[in-house]
Coordinates of C-alpha atoms in Angstrom, one line a residue:
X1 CA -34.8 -58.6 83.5
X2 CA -38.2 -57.4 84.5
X3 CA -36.5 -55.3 86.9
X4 CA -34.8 -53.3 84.0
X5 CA -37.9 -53.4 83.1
X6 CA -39.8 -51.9 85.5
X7 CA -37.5 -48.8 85.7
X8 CA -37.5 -48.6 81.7
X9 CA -41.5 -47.8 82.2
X10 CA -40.7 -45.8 85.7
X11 CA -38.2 -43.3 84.1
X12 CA -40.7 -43.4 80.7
X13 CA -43.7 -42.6 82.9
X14 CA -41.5 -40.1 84.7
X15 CA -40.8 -38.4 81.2
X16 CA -44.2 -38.1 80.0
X17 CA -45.4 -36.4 83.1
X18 CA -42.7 -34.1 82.9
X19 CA -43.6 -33.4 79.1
X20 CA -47.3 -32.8 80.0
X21 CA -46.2 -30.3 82.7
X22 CA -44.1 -28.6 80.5
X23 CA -46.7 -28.0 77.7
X24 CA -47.8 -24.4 80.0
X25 CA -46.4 -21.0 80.1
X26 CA -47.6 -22.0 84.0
X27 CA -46.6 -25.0 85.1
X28 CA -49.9 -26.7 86.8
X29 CA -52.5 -24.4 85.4
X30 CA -55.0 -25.7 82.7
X31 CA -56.1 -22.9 79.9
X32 CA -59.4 -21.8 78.9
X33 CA -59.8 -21.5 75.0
X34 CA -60.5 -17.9 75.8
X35 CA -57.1 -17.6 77.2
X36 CA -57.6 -17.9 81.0
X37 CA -54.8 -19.8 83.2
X38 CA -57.1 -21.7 85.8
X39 CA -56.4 -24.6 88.6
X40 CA -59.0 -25.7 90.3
X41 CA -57.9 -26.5 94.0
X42 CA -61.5 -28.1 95.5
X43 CA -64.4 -28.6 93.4
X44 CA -68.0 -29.6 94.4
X45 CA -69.4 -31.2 91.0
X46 CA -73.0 -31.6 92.6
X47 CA -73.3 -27.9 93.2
X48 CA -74.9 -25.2 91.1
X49 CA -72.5 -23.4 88.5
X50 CA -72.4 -19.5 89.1
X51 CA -74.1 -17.2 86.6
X52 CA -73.9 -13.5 85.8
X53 CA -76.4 -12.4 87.6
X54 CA -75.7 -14.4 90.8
X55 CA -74.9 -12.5 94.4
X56 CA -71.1 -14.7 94.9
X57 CA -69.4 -14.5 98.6
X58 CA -65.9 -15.3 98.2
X59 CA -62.8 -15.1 99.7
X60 CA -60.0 -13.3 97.7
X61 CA -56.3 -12.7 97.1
X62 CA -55.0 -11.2 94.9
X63 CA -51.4 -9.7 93.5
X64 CA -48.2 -9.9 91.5
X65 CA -45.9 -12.8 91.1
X66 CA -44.3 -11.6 94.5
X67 CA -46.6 -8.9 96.2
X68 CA -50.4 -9.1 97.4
X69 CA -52.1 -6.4 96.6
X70 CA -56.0 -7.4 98.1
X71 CA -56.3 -10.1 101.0
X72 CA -60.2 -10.5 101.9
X73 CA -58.8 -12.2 105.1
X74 CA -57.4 -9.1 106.0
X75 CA -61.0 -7.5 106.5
X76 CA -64.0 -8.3 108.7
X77 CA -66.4 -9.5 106.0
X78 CA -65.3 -11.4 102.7
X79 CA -66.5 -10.0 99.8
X80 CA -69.9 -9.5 98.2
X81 CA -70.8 -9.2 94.5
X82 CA -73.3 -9.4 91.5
X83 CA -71.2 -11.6 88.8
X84 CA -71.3 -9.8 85.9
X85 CA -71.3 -10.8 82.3
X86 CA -66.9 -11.4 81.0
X87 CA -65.8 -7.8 79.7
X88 CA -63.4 -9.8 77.2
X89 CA -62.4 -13.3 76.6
X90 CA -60.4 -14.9 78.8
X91 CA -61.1 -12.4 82.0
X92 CA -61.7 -13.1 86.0
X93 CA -65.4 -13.1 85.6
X94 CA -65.5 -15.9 82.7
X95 CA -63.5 -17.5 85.3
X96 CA -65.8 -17.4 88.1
X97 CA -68.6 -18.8 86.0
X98 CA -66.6 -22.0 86.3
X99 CA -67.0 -22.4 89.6
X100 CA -69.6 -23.8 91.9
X101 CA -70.0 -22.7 95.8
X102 CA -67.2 -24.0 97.7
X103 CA -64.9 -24.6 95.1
X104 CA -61.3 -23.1 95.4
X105 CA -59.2 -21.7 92.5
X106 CA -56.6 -19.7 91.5
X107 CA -56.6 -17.8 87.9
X108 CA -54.0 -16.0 86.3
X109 CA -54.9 -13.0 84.1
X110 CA -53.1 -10.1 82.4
X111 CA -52.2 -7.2 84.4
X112 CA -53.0 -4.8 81.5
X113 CA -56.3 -6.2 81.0
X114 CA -57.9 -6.6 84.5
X115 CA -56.2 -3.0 85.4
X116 CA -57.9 -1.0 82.2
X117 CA -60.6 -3.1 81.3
X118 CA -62.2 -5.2 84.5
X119 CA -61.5 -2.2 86.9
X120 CA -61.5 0.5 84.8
X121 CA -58.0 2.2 85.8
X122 CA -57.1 5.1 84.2
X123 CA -53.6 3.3 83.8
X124 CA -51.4 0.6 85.9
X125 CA -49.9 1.5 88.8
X126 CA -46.2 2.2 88.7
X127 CA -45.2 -0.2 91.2
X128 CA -46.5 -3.3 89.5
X129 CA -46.4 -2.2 85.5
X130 CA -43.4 -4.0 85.4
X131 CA -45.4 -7.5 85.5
X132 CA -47.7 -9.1 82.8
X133 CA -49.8 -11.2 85.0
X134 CA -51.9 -11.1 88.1
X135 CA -52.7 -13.8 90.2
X136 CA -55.7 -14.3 91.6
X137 CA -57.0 -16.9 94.6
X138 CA -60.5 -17.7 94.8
X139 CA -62.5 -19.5 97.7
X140 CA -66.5 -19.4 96.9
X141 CA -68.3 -19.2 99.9
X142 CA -71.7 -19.0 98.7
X143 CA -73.5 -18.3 95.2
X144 CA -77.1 -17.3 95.7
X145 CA -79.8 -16.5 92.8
X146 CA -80.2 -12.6 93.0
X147 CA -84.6 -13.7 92.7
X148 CA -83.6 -15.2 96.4
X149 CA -81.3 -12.6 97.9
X150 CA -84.2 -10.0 96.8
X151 CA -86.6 -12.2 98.7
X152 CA -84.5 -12.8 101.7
X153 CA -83.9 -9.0 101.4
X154 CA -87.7 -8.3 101.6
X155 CA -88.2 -10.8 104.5
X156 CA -85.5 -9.2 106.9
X157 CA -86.7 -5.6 106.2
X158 CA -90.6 -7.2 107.0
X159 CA -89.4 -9.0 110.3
X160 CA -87.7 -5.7 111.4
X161 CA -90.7 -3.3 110.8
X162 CA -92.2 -6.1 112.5
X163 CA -90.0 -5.3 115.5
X164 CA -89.9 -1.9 115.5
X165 CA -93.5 -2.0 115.7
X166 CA -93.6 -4.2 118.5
X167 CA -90.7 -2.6 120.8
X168 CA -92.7 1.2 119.8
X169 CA -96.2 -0.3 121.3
X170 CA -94.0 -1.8 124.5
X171 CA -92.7 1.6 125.1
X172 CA -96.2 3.4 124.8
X173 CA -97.7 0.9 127.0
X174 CA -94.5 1.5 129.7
X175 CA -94.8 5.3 129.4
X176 CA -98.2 5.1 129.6
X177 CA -98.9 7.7 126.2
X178 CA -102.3 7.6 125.1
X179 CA -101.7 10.3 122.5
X180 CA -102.9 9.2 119.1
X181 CA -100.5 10.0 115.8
X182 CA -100.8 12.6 113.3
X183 CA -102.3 12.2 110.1
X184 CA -98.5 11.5 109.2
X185 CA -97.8 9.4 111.9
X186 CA -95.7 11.2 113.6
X187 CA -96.5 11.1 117.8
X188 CA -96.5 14.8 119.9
X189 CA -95.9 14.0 123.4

């Protein structure tokens, strides 16, 4: 008896979880109330949410159903951006601002919409019109406050005036040049 039981709750419990995946257009993706298909693969809760505003580092891919049409992994730097404030409900950005740095997602957004609106294409491509969604894979790598990045900015231009200075003095003590600049700095030798 309580094994009849036991597989009465198993195939019941089996049921409901197949009803609860079923409840999407995308099987395993949660949905925004502004519209946007999201799973969230890795997330760091004690991290710092990203802003508009904030300079992200990610890693990207992204595509059709069946063909990728951006891979950052196939360049030599990942890419660089200022978030920017959603251009509609239920785009990409409003779908970074859910993640913290070094959290991993993938989104799902229509292909009309990020093509004419987010991008700003005069129209969609022929060889992907055909599709309704894109599908995008997220990896943030960093999410620095653009007040920092300025800093930091400031600093590495300082420290290589700084060294220029340095390695021009070291070659006019070498050379042995004792002419003094112009007014504008420029040296005649």
């Amino acid at each position: 008896m309580k094994i009849y039981s036991l597989i009465r709750y198993f195939f019941l419990l089996i049921a409901i979880v197949f009803l609860y995946s079923c409840d999407s257009e995308y099987p395993g993706y949660k949905n925004t109330k502004s519209g946007l298909y999201y799973k969230i693969h890795y997330s760091h809760p004690d991290s710092v949410l990203a802003k508009p505003g904030d300079i992200l580092t990610i890693k990207m891919k992204y595509g059709t159903k069946d063909t990728v049409l951006y891979n950052t992994n196939d360049l030599l730097e990942p890419r660089v951006f200022t978030l920017r404030e959603s251009d509609y409900e239920g785009d990409l950005y409003g779908g970074f601002t859910m993640l913290r740095n070094g959290d991993s997602a993938s989104f799902i957004v229509g292909i009309d919409s990020f093509f004419l609106v987010t991008i700003h294409a005069p129209y969609i491509p022929d060889y992907i019109k055909d599709n309704k969604e894109m599908y995008f894979d997220i990896k943030i790598l960093s999410i620095k406050d653009k007040e920092i990045v300025e800093k930091e900015k400031q600093e590495y231009l300082r420290q290589l005036k700084e060294n220029e200075d340095k390695v021009f003095e070291k070659y006019l003590v070498e050379n042995n040049i004792t002419d003094e600049p112009q007014e504008s700095g420029l040296y005649f030798f």
